[in-house]
Coordinates of C-alpha atoms in Angstrom, one line a residue:
M1 CA 87.4 126.9 84.2
T2 CA 88.5 124.6 87.0
V3 CA 88.3 120.9 86.2
E4 CA 88.8 118.3 89.0
Y5 CA 90.6 115.1 88.1
P6 CA 90.2 111.8 89.9
P7 CA 92.6 110.8 92.7
V8 CA 93.5 107.7 90.7
V9 CA 95.6 105.7 93.2
P10 CA 93.6 105.6 96.5
G11 CA 95.5 105.1 99.7
P12 CA 94.8 102.5 102.4
H13 CA 92.4 104.8 104.3
H14 CA 90.3 105.4 101.2
R15 CA 90.1 101.6 100.5
L16 CA 89.1 100.9 104.1
Q17 CA 86.3 103.4 104.0
H18 CA 85.2 102.0 100.7
A19 CA 85.2 98.5 102.1
D20 CA 83.2 99.5 105.2
S21 CA 80.6 101.1 103.0
L22 CA 80.3 97.9 101.0
A23 CA 80.0 95.8 104.1
S24 CA 77.3 98.1 105.5
G25 CA 75.4 98.2 102.3
A26 CA 75.7 102.0 102.1
R27 CA 76.8 102.1 98.5
P28 CA 76.2 99.3 96.0
L29 CA 78.9 98.3 93.6
F30 CA 79.1 99.6 90.1
Q31 CA 76.5 102.4 90.3
L32 CA 78.2 104.6 87.7
D33 CA 77.0 107.4 85.6
Q34 CA 78.9 106.7 82.3
L35 CA 79.6 103.0 82.6
D36 CA 77.0 100.2 82.3
V37 CA 78.2 97.2 84.3
S38 CA 76.8 93.6 84.6
F39 CA 78.2 90.4 85.9
D40 CA 77.7 87.0 84.2
P41 CA 78.4 84.4 86.9
A42 CA 78.3 81.5 84.4
L43 CA 81.3 82.9 82.5
G44 CA 82.8 84.7 85.5
T45 CA 82.8 87.8 83.3
L46 CA 82.2 91.4 84.2
W47 CA 80.8 93.2 81.2
T48 CA 81.3 97.0 81.0
Y49 CA 80.2 99.4 78.4
M50 CA 81.1 103.1 78.1
H51 CA 78.2 105.5 77.4
P52 CA 79.7 109.0 77.8
R53 CA 77.2 111.8 78.2
T54 CA 78.9 114.0 75.6
R55 CA 81.3 113.1 72.8
P56 CA 82.6 109.5 72.9
S57 CA 85.9 110.6 74.5
F58 CA 87.5 110.4 78.0
N59 CA 85.9 113.3 79.8
P60 CA 87.0 113.9 83.4
D61 CA 83.8 112.5 84.8
L62 CA 84.3 109.3 82.9
L63 CA 87.8 109.1 84.2
R64 CA 86.4 109.3 87.7
D65 CA 83.9 106.5 86.9
F66 CA 86.8 104.3 85.7
V67 CA 88.6 104.9 89.0
T68 CA 85.5 103.9 91.0
W69 CA 85.0 100.9 88.6
Q70 CA 88.5 99.6 89.3
D71 CA 88.1 100.1 93.0
D72 CA 84.8 98.2 92.9
I73 CA 86.3 95.4 91.0
E74 CA 89.0 95.0 93.7
L75 CA 86.3 95.1 96.4
A76 CA 84.1 92.6 94.6
C77 CA 87.0 90.2 94.3
A78 CA 88.3 90.6 97.8
S79 CA 84.8 90.3 99.4
G80 CA 83.9 87.3 97.2
A81 CA 80.8 89.1 96.0
M82 CA 81.8 88.4 92.4
P83 CA 84.4 85.8 91.3
I84 CA 85.6 87.9 88.4
R85 CA 87.9 86.0 86.0
Y86 CA 87.3 88.0 82.8
L87 CA 86.8 91.7 82.5
V88 CA 85.4 93.1 79.2
L89 CA 85.2 96.7 78.2
G90 CA 83.2 97.9 75.2
S91 CA 81.1 100.9 74.1
R92 CA 77.4 101.7 73.7
F93 CA 78.2 104.5 71.3
P94 CA 77.1 103.5 67.7
G95 CA 80.2 102.9 65.5
V96 CA 82.7 104.1 68.1
F97 CA 84.7 102.5 70.8
S98 CA 86.4 105.8 71.8
L99 CA 87.8 108.8 70.1
G100 CA 90.3 109.3 73.0
G101 CA 91.2 112.5 74.8
D102 CA 88.9 115.4 75.5
L103 CA 90.2 117.7 72.8
D104 CA 88.0 120.7 73.8
L105 CA 89.4 120.5 77.3
F106 CA 92.9 120.2 76.0
A107 CA 92.5 123.3 73.9
Q108 CA 91.2 125.3 77.0
H109 CA 94.2 124.2 79.1
I110 CA 96.6 125.0 76.3
R111 CA 95.2 128.5 75.6
A112 CA 95.4 129.1 79.4
G113 CA 99.0 127.8 79.5
D114 CA 97.9 125.4 82.2
R115 CA 100.5 122.7 82.2
E116 CA 99.5 121.4 85.6
S117 CA 96.0 120.6 84.4
L118 CA 97.3 118.9 81.3
V119 CA 99.6 116.7 83.4
R120 CA 96.9 115.9 85.9
Y121 CA 94.6 114.7 83.1
G122 CA 97.3 112.7 81.4
R123 CA 98.4 111.1 84.6
A124 CA 94.8 110.2 85.5
C125 CA 94.6 108.4 82.2
V126 CA 97.8 106.4 82.4
Q127 CA 97.3 105.4 86.0
I128 CA 93.9 103.9 85.0
L129 CA 95.6 102.1 82.1
H130 CA 98.5 100.8 84.3
R131 CA 96.0 99.3 86.7
N132 CA 94.2 97.7 83.8
M133 CA 97.5 96.4 82.3
T134 CA 98.2 94.5 85.6
G135 CA 94.7 93.1 85.9
L136 CA 94.4 95.1 89.1
D137 CA 97.0 92.6 90.5
R138 CA 94.4 89.9 90.4
P139 CA 94.0 86.7 88.3
I140 CA 91.8 88.5 85.8
V141 CA 92.1 88.4 82.0
T142 CA 91.2 91.8 80.5
I143 CA 89.4 91.9 77.1
G144 CA 88.8 95.0 74.9
L145 CA 85.7 94.6 72.7
V146 CA 85.9 96.9 69.7
E147 CA 82.7 97.3 67.8
G148 CA 83.6 100.7 66.2
D149 CA 86.4 103.1 65.7
A150 CA 89.2 103.4 68.3
L151 CA 91.3 106.6 67.7
G152 CA 93.9 108.4 69.8
G153 CA 93.5 107.6 73.4
G154 CA 90.8 105.1 72.6
F155 CA 93.5 103.0 70.7
E156 CA 96.0 103.6 73.5
A157 CA 93.5 102.3 76.1
L158 CA 93.1 99.1 74.2
L159 CA 96.8 98.5 74.2
S160 CA 96.6 98.0 78.0
F161 CA 94.3 94.9 77.6
N162 CA 95.5 91.3 77.5
V163 CA 93.2 90.5 74.6
V164 CA 91.6 92.7 71.9
I165 CA 88.6 91.3 69.9
A166 CA 87.5 93.6 67.1
E167 CA 84.8 93.5 64.5
R168 CA 86.0 93.5 60.9
G169 CA 86.1 97.0 59.4
A170 CA 86.7 98.8 62.7
S171 CA 89.3 101.6 62.4
F172 CA 92.2 102.3 64.7
G173 CA 94.6 105.2 64.5
L174 CA 96.8 107.7 66.3
P175 CA 95.9 111.0 64.6
E176 CA 97.7 113.4 67.1
T177 CA 100.6 114.2 64.7
L178 CA 98.1 115.7 62.3
F179 CA 97.7 118.7 64.7
G180 CA 101.3 118.8 65.9
L181 CA 101.1 116.6 69.0
F182 CA 101.8 113.0 69.7
P183 CA 99.8 110.3 71.6
G184 CA 101.0 110.8 75.2
M185 CA 98.9 108.2 77.1
G186 CA 100.8 105.1 76.6
A187 CA 101.0 104.4 72.8
H188 CA 104.8 104.7 72.5
C189 CA 105.4 102.6 75.6
F190 CA 103.0 99.8 74.7
L191 CA 103.8 99.7 70.9
S192 CA 107.5 99.8 71.4
R193 CA 107.3 96.7 73.6
R194 CA 105.0 94.8 71.2
L195 CA 106.4 95.9 67.8
G196 CA 109.8 97.4 68.5
A197 CA 110.8 101.0 68.7
A198 CA 111.2 101.7 65.0
R199 CA 107.9 100.2 64.0
A200 CA 106.1 102.0 66.9
E201 CA 107.6 105.3 65.8
Q202 CA 106.6 104.7 62.2
M203 CA 103.0 103.9 63.3
I204 CA 102.8 107.0 65.4
L205 CA 104.4 109.4 62.9
S206 CA 102.3 108.2 60.0
G207 CA 99.0 109.4 61.6
R208 CA 97.2 106.9 59.3
T209 CA 94.2 104.8 60.1
Y210 CA 94.4 101.0 60.3
R211 CA 91.7 98.5 59.8
A212 CA 91.1 95.8 62.4
E213 CA 92.3 93.2 59.8
E214 CA 95.7 94.9 59.6
L215 CA 96.2 95.0 63.3
Y216 CA 95.2 91.4 63.5
E217 CA 98.2 90.6 61.2
M218 CA 100.4 92.7 63.5
G219 CA 99.2 90.8 66.5
L220 CA 97.7 93.8 68.2
V221 CA 94.1 92.4 67.6
H222 CA 93.8 88.8 68.8
A223 CA 90.5 87.8 67.1
L224 CA 88.2 89.2 64.4
A225 CA 84.4 89.1 64.5
E226 CA 81.9 89.8 61.8
P227 CA 80.1 93.2 62.2
G228 CA 77.5 92.9 64.9
A229 CA 79.0 89.7 66.3
G230 CA 81.7 91.1 68.6
R231 CA 80.0 90.1 71.9
D232 CA 79.3 86.6 70.6
M233 CA 83.0 86.3 69.7
V234 CA 84.1 87.4 73.2
E235 CA 81.7 84.8 74.8
D236 CA 83.1 82.1 72.5
Y237 CA 86.7 83.1 73.3
I238 CA 86.0 82.9 77.0
R239 CA 84.2 79.5 76.7
Q240 CA 87.1 78.1 74.7
N241 CA 89.8 79.4 77.0
R242 CA 88.3 79.3 80.5
R243 CA 89.9 76.0 81.4
R244 CA 93.3 77.6 80.6
H245 CA 92.5 80.7 82.6
S246 CA 95.2 80.2 85.2
A247 CA 97.8 79.5 82.6
H248 CA 96.8 82.6 80.6
C249 CA 97.0 84.8 83.7
A250 CA 100.5 83.4 84.5
I251 CA 101.7 84.0 81.0
Y252 CA 100.5 87.6 81.1
E253 CA 102.2 88.1 84.4
A254 CA 105.4 86.5 83.1
S255 CA 105.3 88.8 80.1
R256 CA 105.1 91.9 82.4
A257 CA 108.0 90.6 84.3
V258 CA 110.1 90.0 81.2
N259 CA 109.1 93.4 79.7
P260 CA 108.0 95.6 82.6
L261 CA 106.3 98.9 82.0
P262 CA 106.6 100.9 85.2
L263 CA 104.0 103.6 85.9
A264 CA 106.8 106.2 86.2
E265 CA 107.7 105.6 82.5
L266 CA 104.1 106.3 81.5
E267 CA 104.0 109.4 83.6
A268 CA 107.3 110.7 82.2
V269 CA 105.8 110.5 78.7
V270 CA 102.8 112.4 79.9
D271 CA 105.1 115.2 81.1
L272 CA 106.7 115.4 77.6
W273 CA 103.2 115.3 76.0
A274 CA 102.1 118.3 78.1
D275 CA 105.2 120.3 77.1
A276 CA 104.6 119.5 73.5
A277 CA 100.9 120.5 73.8
L278 CA 101.9 124.0 75.1
R279 CA 104.0 124.5 72.0
L280 CA 101.0 124.1 69.6
S281 CA 100.3 127.0 67.3
E282 CA 96.9 128.7 66.8
S283 CA 96.5 126.8 63.5
D284 CA 97.1 123.5 65.3
L285 CA 94.4 124.5 67.9
K286 CA 92.0 125.4 65.1
L287 CA 92.4 121.9 63.6
M288 CA 91.8 120.4 67.0
R289 CA 88.6 122.4 67.2
R290 CA 87.5 121.1 63.8
L291 CA 88.1 117.5 65.0
T292 CA 86.1 118.3 68.2
G293 CA 83.3 119.6 65.9
A294 CA 83.3 116.3 64.0
Q295 CA 83.0 114.4 67.2
T296 CA 80.1 116.5 68.3
R297 CA 78.3 115.8 65.0
L298 CA 78.8 112.1 65.7
L299 CA 77.0 112.6 69.0
E300 CA 74.2 114.5 67.3
R301 CA 73.7 111.8 64.7
A302 CA 73.6 109.1 67.3
A303 CA 71.0 111.0 69.3
A304 CA 68.8 111.6 66.2

């Protein structure tokens, strides 16, 4: 099976075409298949919710939507169509923020010995995360809204946000070591900078699940909300801090300057991850398949 991955870093010609289509009204902003997007001008906030068509994971079509979403944010800001100061990402899937990578797709690529496709998938992910980490090089504060579990790549994605606001009881974890792999889409890079290398390795190697309250104590979650009150907490956070918006943006930019995370580092880890994936045994792949089945049952229960 051939899977196309998004061209994540568009060149100047692509951006010019995209801008022309916006100016001519040929394609409206944020018309996306697996992302619900709305803009609140009173708060200067772009609200975005994932609603993947299949399991709550990062399928290739969702990755393509994220690329278009980021391009549209840049165009909306550059054109003045939307003065975006805060960008919020959450999930419509009941009880789940994201379960991370597309495990079924990984298994197909691994069985085919297709290293190139594994690398393309991983690089597509980390390039999206890197653009998010930098706020798309604009004065935007990024906020991850966690109203359910964030596992594997879902947890890694949240580490690229300036602020994470989670409902109490939400679970976070990096379970990849349970089937012989490691989280290759940024966890080690982000956690090492925030917690130190030893603590980051301990967290990754443990494979354990953490509650939002534990990550709040570590400083990885910045505010806790009661169950069902996550969006209200985000709105309160924005209202309380919007007068300090410029200062917050400058602080996050300074933090990146003091502790830079180049895209090349993230991509190098993806290469190591792909090599490790190709060394998985058949028993590891069977466990991966069981996890995929558990994710599918979540989808079936949500649809019932």
